[in-house]
Short mmCIF file of C-alpha atoms in Angstrom, two decimals:
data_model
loop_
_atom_site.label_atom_id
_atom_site.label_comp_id
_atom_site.label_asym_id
_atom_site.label_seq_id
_atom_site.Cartn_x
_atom_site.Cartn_y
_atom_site.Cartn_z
CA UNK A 497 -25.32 103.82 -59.42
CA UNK A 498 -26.75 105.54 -62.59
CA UNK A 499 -25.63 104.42 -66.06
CA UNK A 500 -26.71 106.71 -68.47
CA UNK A 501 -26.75 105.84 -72.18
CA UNK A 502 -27.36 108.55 -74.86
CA UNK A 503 -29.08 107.71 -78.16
CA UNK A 504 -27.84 109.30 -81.08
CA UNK A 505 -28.58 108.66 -85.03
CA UNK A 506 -25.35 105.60 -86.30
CA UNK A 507 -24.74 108.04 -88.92
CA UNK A 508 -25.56 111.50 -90.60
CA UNK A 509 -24.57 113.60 -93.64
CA UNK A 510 -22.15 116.29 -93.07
CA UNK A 511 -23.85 119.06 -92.32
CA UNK A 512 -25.39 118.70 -89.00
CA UNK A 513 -21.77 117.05 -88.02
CA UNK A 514 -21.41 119.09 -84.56
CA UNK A 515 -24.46 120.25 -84.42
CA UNK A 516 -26.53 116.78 -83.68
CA UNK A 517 -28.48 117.66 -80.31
CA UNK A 518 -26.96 114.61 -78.71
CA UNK A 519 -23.82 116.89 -78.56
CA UNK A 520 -26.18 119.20 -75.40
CA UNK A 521 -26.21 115.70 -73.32
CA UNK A 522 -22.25 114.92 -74.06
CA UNK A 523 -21.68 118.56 -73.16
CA UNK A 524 -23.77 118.42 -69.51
CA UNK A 525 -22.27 114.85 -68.53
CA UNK A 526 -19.01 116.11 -68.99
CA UNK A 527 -19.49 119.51 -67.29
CA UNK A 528 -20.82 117.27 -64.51
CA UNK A 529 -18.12 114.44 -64.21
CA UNK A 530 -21.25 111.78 -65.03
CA UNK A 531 -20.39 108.47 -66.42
CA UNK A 532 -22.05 107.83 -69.78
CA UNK A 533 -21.98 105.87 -73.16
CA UNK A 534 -23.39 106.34 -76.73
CA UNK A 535 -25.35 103.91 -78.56
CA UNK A 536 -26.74 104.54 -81.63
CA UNK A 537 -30.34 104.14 -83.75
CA UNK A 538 -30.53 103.68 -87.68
CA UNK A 539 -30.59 107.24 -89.35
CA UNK A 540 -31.99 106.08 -92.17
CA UNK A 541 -35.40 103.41 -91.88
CA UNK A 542 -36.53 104.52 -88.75
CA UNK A 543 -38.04 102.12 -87.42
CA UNK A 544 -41.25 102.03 -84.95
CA UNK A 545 -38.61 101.10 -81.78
CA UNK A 546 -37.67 104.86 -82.99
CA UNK A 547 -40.60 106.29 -82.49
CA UNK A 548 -41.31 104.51 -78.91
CA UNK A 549 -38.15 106.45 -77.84
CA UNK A 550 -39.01 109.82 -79.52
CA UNK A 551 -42.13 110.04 -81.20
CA UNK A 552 -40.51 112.64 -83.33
CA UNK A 553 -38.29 110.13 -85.14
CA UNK A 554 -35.44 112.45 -84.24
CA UNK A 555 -32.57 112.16 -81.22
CA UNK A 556 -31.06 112.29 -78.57
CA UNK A 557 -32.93 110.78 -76.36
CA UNK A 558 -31.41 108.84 -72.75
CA UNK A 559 -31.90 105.97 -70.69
CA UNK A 560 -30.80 106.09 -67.00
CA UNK A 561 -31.69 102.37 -66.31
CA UNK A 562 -35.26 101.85 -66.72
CA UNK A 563 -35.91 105.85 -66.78
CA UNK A 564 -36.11 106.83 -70.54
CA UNK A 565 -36.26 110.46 -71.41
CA UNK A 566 -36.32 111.97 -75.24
CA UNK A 567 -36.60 115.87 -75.59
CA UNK A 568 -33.03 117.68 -74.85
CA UNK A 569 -34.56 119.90 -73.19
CA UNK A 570 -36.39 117.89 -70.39
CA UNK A 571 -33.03 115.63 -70.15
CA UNK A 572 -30.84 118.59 -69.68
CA UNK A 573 -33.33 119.13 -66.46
CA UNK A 574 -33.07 115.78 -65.79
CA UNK A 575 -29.41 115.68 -65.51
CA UNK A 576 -29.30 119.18 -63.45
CA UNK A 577 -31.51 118.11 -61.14
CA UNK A 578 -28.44 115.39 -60.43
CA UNK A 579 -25.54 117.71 -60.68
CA UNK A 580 -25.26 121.13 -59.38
CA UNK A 581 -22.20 122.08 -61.90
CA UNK A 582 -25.49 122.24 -63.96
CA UNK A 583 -28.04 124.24 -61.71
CA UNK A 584 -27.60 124.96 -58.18
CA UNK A 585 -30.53 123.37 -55.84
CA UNK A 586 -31.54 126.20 -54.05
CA UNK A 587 -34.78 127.50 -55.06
CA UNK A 588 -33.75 130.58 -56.36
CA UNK A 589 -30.64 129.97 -58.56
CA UNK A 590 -32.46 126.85 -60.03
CA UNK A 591 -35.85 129.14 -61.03
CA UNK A 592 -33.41 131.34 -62.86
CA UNK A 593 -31.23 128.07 -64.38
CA UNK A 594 -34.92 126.73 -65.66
CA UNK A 595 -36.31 129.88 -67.01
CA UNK A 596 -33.41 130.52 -69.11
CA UNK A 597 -33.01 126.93 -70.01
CA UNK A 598 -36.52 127.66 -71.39
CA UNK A 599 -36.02 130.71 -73.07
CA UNK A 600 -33.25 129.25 -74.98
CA UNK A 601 -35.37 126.54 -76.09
CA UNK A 602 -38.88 128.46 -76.80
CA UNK A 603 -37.44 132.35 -77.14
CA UNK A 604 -34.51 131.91 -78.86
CA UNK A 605 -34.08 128.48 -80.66
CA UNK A 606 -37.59 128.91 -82.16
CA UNK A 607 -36.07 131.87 -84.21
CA UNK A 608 -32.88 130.16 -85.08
CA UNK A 609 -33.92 127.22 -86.53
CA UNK A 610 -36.70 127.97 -88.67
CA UNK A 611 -34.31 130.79 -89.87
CA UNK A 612 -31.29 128.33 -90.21
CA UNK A 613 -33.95 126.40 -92.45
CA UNK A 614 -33.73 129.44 -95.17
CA UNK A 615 -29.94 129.82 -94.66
CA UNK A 616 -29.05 126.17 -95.25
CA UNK A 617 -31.01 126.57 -98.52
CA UNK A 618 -29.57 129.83 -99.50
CA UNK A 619 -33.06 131.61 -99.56
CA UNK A 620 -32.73 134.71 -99.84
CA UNK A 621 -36.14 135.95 -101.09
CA UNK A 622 -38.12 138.63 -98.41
CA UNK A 623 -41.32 138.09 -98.61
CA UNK A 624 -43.84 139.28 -96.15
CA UNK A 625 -43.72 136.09 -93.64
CA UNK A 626 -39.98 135.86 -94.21
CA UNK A 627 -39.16 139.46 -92.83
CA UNK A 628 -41.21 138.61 -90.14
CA UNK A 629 -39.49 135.65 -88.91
CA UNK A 630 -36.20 137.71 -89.72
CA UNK A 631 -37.35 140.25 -87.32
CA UNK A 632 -38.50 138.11 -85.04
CA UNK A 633 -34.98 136.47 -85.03
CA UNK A 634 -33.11 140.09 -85.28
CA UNK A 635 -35.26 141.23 -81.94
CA UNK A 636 -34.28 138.39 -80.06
CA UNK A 637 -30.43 138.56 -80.96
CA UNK A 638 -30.50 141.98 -79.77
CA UNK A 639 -32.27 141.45 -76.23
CA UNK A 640 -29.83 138.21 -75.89
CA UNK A 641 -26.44 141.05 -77.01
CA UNK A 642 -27.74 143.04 -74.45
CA UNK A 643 -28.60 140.84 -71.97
CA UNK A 644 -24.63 138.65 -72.73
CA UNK A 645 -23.20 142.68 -72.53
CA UNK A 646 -23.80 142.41 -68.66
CA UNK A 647 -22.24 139.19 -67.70
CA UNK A 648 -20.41 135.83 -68.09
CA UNK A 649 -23.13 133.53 -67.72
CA UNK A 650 -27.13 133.52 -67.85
CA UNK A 651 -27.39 132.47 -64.32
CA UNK A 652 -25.08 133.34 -61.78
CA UNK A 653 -22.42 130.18 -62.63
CA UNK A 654 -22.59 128.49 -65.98
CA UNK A 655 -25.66 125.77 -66.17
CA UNK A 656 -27.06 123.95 -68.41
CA UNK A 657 -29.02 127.03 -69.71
CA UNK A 658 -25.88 128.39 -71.49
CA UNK A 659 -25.86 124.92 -73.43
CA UNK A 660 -28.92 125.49 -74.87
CA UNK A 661 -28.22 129.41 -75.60
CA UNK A 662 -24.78 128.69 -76.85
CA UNK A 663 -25.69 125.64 -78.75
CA UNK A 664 -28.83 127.88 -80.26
CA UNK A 665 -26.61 130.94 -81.43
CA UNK A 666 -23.88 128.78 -82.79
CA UNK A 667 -26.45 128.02 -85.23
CA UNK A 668 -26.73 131.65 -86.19
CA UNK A 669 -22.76 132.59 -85.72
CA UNK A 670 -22.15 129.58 -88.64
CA UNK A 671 -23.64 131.00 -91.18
CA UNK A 672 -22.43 135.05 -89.65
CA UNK A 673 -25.12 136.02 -88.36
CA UNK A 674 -23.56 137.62 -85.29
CA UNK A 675 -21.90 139.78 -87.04
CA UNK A 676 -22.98 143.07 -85.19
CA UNK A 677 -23.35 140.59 -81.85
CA UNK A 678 -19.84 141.07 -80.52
CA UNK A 679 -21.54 139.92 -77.02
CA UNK A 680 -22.65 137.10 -78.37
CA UNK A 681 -19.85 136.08 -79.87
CA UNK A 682 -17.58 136.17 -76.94
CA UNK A 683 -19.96 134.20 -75.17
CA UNK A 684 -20.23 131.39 -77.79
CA UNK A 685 -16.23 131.62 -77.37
CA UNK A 686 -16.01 131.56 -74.04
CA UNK A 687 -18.73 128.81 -73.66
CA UNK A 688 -16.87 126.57 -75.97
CA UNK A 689 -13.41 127.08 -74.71
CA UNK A 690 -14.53 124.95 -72.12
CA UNK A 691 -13.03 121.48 -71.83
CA UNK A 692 -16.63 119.59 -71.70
CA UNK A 693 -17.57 121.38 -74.88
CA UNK A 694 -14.20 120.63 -76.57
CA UNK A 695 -14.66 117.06 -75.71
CA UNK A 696 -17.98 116.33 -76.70
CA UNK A 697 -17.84 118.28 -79.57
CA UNK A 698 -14.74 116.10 -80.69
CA UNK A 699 -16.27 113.33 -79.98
CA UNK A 700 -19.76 113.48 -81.93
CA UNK A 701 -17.26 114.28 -84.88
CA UNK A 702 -15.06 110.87 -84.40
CA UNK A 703 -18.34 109.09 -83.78
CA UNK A 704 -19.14 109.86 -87.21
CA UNK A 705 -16.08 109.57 -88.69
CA UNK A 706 -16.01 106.13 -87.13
CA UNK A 707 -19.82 105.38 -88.74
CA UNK A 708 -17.99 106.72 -92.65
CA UNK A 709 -15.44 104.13 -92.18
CA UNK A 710 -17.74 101.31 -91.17
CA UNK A 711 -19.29 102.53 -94.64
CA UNK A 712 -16.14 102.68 -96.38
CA UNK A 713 -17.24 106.27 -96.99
CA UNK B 912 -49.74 131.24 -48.53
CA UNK B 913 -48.83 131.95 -51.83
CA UNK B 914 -50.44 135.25 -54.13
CA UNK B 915 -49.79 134.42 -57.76
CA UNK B 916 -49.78 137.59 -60.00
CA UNK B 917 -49.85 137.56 -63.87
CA UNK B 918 -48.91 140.26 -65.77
CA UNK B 919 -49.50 140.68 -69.47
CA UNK B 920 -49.90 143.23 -71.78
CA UNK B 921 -52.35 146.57 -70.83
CA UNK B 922 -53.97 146.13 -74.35
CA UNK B 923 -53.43 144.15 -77.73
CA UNK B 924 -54.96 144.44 -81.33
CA UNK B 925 -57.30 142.08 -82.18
CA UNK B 926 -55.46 139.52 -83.65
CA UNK B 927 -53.52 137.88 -80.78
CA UNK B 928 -56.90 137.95 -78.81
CA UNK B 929 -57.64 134.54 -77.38
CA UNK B 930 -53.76 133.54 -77.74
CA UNK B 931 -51.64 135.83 -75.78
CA UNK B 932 -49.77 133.69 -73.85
CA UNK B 933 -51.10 134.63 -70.13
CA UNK B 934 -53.89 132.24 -71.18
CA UNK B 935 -51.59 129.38 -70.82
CA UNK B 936 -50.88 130.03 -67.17
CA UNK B 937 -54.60 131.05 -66.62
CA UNK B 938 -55.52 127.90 -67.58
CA UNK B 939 -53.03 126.24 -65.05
CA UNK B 940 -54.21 128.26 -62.24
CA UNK B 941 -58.15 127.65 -63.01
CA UNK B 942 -57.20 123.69 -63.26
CA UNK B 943 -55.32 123.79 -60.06
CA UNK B 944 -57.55 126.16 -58.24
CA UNK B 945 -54.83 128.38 -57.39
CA UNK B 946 -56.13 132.36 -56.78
CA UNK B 947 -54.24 134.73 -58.69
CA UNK B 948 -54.82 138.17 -60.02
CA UNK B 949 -53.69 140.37 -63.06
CA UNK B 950 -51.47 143.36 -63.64
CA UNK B 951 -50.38 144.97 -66.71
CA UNK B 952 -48.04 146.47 -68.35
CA UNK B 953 -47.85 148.76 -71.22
CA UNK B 954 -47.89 147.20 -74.81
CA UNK B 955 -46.78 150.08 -76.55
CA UNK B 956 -43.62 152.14 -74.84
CA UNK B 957 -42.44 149.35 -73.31
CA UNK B 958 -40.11 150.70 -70.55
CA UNK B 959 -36.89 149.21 -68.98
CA UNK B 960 -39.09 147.81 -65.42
CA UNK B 961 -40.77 145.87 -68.24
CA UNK B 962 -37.13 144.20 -69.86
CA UNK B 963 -36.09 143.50 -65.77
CA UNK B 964 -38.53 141.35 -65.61
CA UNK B 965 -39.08 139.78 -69.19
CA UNK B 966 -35.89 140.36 -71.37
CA UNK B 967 -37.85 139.95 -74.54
CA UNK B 968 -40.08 142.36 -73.81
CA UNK B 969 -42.97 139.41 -74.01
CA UNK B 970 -45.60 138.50 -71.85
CA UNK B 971 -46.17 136.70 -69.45
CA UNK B 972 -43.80 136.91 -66.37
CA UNK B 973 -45.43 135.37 -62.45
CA UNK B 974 -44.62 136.68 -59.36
CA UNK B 975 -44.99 134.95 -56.50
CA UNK B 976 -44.15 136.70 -53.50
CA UNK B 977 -40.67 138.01 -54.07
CA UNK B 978 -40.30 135.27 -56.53
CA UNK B 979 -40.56 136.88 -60.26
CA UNK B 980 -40.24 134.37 -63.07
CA UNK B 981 -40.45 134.80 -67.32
CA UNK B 982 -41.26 132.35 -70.11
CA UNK B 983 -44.19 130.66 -70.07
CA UNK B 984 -42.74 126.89 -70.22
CA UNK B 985 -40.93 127.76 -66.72
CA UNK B 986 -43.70 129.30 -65.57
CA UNK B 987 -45.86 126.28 -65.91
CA UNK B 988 -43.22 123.81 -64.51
CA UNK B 989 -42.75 125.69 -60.79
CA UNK B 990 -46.80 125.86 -61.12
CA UNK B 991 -47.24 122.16 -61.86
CA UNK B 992 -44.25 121.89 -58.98
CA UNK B 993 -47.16 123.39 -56.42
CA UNK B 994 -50.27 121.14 -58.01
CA UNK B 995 -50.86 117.77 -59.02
CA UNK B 996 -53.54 119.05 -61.02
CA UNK B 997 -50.89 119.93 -63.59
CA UNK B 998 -48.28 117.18 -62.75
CA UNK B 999 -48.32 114.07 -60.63
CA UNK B 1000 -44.99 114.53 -58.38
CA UNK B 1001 -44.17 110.89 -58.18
CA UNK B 1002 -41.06 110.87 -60.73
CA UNK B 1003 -42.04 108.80 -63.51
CA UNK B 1004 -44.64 110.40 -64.27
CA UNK B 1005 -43.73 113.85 -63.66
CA UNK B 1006 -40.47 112.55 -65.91
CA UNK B 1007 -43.90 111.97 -68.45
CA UNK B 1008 -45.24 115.75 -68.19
CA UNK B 1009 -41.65 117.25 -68.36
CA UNK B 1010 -40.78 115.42 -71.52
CA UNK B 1011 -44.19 116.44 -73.13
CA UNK B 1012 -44.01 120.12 -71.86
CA UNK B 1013 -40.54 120.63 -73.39
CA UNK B 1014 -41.72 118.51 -76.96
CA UNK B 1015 -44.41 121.19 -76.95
CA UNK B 1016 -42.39 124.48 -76.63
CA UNK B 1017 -39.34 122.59 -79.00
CA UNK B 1018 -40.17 120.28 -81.55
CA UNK B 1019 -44.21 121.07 -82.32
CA UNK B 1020 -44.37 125.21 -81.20
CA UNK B 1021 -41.39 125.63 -83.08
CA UNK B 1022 -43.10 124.89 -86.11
CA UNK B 1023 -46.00 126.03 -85.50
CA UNK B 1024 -45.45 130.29 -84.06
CA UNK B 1025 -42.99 130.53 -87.44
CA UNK B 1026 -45.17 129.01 -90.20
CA UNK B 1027 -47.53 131.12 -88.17
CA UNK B 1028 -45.44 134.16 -89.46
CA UNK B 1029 -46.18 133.41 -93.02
CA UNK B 1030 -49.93 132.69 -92.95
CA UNK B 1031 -50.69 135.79 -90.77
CA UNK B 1032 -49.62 137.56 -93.63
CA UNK B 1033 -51.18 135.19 -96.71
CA UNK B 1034 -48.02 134.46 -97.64
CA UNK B 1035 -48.31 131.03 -99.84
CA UNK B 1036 -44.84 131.38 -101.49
CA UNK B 1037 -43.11 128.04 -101.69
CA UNK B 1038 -39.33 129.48 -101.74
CA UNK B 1039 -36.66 126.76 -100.97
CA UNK B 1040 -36.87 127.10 -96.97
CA UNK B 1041 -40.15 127.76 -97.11
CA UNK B 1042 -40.63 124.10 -98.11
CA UNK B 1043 -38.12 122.78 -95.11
CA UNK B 1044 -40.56 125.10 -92.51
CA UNK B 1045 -43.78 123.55 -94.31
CA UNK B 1046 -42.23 120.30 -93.98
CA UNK B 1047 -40.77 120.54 -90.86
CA UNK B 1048 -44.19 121.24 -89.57
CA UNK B 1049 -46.34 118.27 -91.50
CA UNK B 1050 -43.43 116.05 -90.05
CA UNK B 1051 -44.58 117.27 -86.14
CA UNK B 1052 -48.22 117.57 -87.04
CA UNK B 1053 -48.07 113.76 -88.55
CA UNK B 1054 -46.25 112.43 -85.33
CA UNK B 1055 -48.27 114.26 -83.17
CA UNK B 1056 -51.48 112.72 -84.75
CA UNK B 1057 -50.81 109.36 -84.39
CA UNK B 1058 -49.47 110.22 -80.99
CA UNK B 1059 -53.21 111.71 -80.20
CA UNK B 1060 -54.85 108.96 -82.05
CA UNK B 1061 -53.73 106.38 -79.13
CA UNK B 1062 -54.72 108.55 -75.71
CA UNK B 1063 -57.32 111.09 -74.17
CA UNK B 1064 -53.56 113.03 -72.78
CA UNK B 1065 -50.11 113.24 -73.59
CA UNK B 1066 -49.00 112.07 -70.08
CA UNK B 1067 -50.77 109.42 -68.10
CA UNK B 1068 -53.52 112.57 -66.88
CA UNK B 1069 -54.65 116.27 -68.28
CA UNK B 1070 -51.36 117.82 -67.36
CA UNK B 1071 -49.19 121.35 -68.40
CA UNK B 1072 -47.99 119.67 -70.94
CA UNK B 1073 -51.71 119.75 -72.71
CA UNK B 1074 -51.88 123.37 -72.13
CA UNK B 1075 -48.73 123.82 -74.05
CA UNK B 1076 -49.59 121.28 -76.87
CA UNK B 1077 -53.19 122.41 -77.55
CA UNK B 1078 -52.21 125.87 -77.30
CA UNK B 1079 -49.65 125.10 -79.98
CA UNK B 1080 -52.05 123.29 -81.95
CA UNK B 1081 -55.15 125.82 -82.09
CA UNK B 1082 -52.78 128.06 -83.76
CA UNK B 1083 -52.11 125.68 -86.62
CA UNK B 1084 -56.47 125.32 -86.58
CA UNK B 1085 -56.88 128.97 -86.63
CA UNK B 1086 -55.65 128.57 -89.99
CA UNK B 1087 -57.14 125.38 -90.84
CA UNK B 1088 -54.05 123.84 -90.84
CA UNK B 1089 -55.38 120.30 -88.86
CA UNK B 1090 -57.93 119.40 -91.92
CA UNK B 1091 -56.37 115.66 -92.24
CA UNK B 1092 -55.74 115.62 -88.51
CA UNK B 1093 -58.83 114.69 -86.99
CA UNK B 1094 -57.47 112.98 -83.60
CA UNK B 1095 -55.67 116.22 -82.91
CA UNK B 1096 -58.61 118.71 -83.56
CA UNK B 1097 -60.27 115.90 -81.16
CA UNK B 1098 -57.58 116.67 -78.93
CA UNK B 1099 -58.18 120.58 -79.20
CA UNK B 1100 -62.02 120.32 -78.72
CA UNK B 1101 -61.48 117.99 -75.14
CA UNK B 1102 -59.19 120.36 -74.21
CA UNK B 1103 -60.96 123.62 -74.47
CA UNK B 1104 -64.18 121.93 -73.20
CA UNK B 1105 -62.48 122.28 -69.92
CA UNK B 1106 -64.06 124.42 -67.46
CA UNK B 1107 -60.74 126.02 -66.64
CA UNK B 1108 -59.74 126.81 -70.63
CA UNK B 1109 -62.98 128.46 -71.15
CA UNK B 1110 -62.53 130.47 -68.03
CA UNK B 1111 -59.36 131.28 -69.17
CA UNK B 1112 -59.90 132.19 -72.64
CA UNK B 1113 -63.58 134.39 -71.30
CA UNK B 1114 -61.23 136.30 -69.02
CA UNK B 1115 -58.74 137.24 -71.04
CA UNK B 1116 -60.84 138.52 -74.29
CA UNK B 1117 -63.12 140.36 -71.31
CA UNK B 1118 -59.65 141.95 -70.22
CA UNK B 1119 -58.86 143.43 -73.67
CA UNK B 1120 -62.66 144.45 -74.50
CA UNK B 1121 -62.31 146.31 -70.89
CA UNK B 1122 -59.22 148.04 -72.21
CA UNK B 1123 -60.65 149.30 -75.25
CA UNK B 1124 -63.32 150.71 -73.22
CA UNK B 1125 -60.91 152.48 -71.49
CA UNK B 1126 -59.47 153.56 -74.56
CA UNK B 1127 -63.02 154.18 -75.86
CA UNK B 1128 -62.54 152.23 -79.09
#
């Protein structure tokens, strides 16, 4: 019998409070029925057990008894491969489960973020490699509006590709960027009307409301 | 038995020569010893077969039979799924090249293709989230080193997750972004030794000089 444990940071400022990536693992055990726990690692003074987990120093990362796995990405996978509410094991529907769950991650995501970065910041300023990367992030929202126009899910039942795409245009929808995405937005809606999403996403936020009052914060 | 096609643009400008992404599954094929051919597919006027197939309108998508499949990180992972030239299939150590092939495309290439962005066009303008992207890329580039400073290859053998990782990396030495980094620019240099990289790369420069023949540039 698996147990799986997530790893998440004990604690982190407000901001990324239901965002923190550990909330894509929460989201695909519960969609899947899986048994799991959270433990936590030291957000601040990282320390080199970190960075044997995830040499990036960042989180989530899981342990499935001795099986460790860090990128969300490649645990996601993980986990479908042991569920099929997250990616049906036929050949087909999983090939079109995986290459969405990579075009989230490489297509999309690398667009939102590294725009996110000048949104957090309230940069505003266009110069020449900034209204690239805005393009680059207005091109993909468009293919993505039309692609979301069509139908309910990426694949042909929700998987854990719509985790990653829905966890990925959150990012933009926070700070409005979907304005003209009506699509989009329906499907972040729908997506997180879900019962898995509403419970993990309630429960990353009592996790660290738990870690403020061990603070006395 | 299996006929691998790659399709990729019909013609490029000069500057992504050497780096479209076909090269990446190229490379996988030549390590495996797979046969494949190329198609193309217009770069400018890019029609609606071309979104069926690759919603981005990007390059490159496999087929493989009737089997068509987009993004270049899923691509790899049903090639490595057919060699162990790419990925051993025991699961610990295909758990290895999975977590390394997602760390690529996530946490180091989505640094990388943005801050990309801004150097392509000499922008050196240290706005507010200019400084998070620069950052956010020293932070991968520094774990990464000292990552590459321990082993000859991210998993336990030369794997697809190399091909995703160096490819990630020349594009932060194009602009002589790995100065301090000398393990990774090691890294880079054992990598595109390979028979099958320089195959690769040869190939697809001769396939762009042969369309500007065509186009008698």
């Amino acid at each position: 019998m698996s147990e799986f444990v997530i790893t998440t940071f004990d604690w982190v400022p407000e901001t990324p409070r239901g965002y923190v990536r550990d909330i894509r693992l929460r989201w695909a055990l519960e969609e899947a029925g899986l048994a799991y726990r959270v433990e936590s690692t030291p957000f601040n003074n990282r320390q080199k057990e970190h960075f044997l987990r995830q040499p990036f120093g960042q989180v989530p990362w899981l342990s499935d008894g001795d099986v460790f796995i860090f990128e969300s990405g490649a645990i996601l996978l993980y986990l479908a491969e042991r569920s099929t509410a997250l990616m049906p094991h036929e050949p087909l529907g999983r090939n079109k489960v995986i290459e969405w769950l990579f075009a989230g991650l490489n297509s999309v995501e690398m667009a939102t973020v590294p725009w996110s970065f000048f949104m957090f910041s309230d940069d505003h300023e266009a110069t020449p490699g900034r209204k690239i990367l805005d393009n680059f992030l207005q091109s993909r929202l468009h293919h993505m509006e039309q692609e979301l126009a069509e139908r309910e899910w990426l694949a042909d039942d929700f998987s854990v590709a719509d985790i990653v795409m829905v966890d990925a245009l959150r990012l933009v929808d926070r700070f409005n960027g979907l304005e003209q995405h009506s699509a989009s937005r329906a499907y972040i809606a729908r997506a997180t009307a879900r019962p898995a999403f509403a419970k993990a996403h309630a429960d990353q936020l009592a996790f660290y409301a738990a870690a403020d009052s061990k603070l006395n914060l």
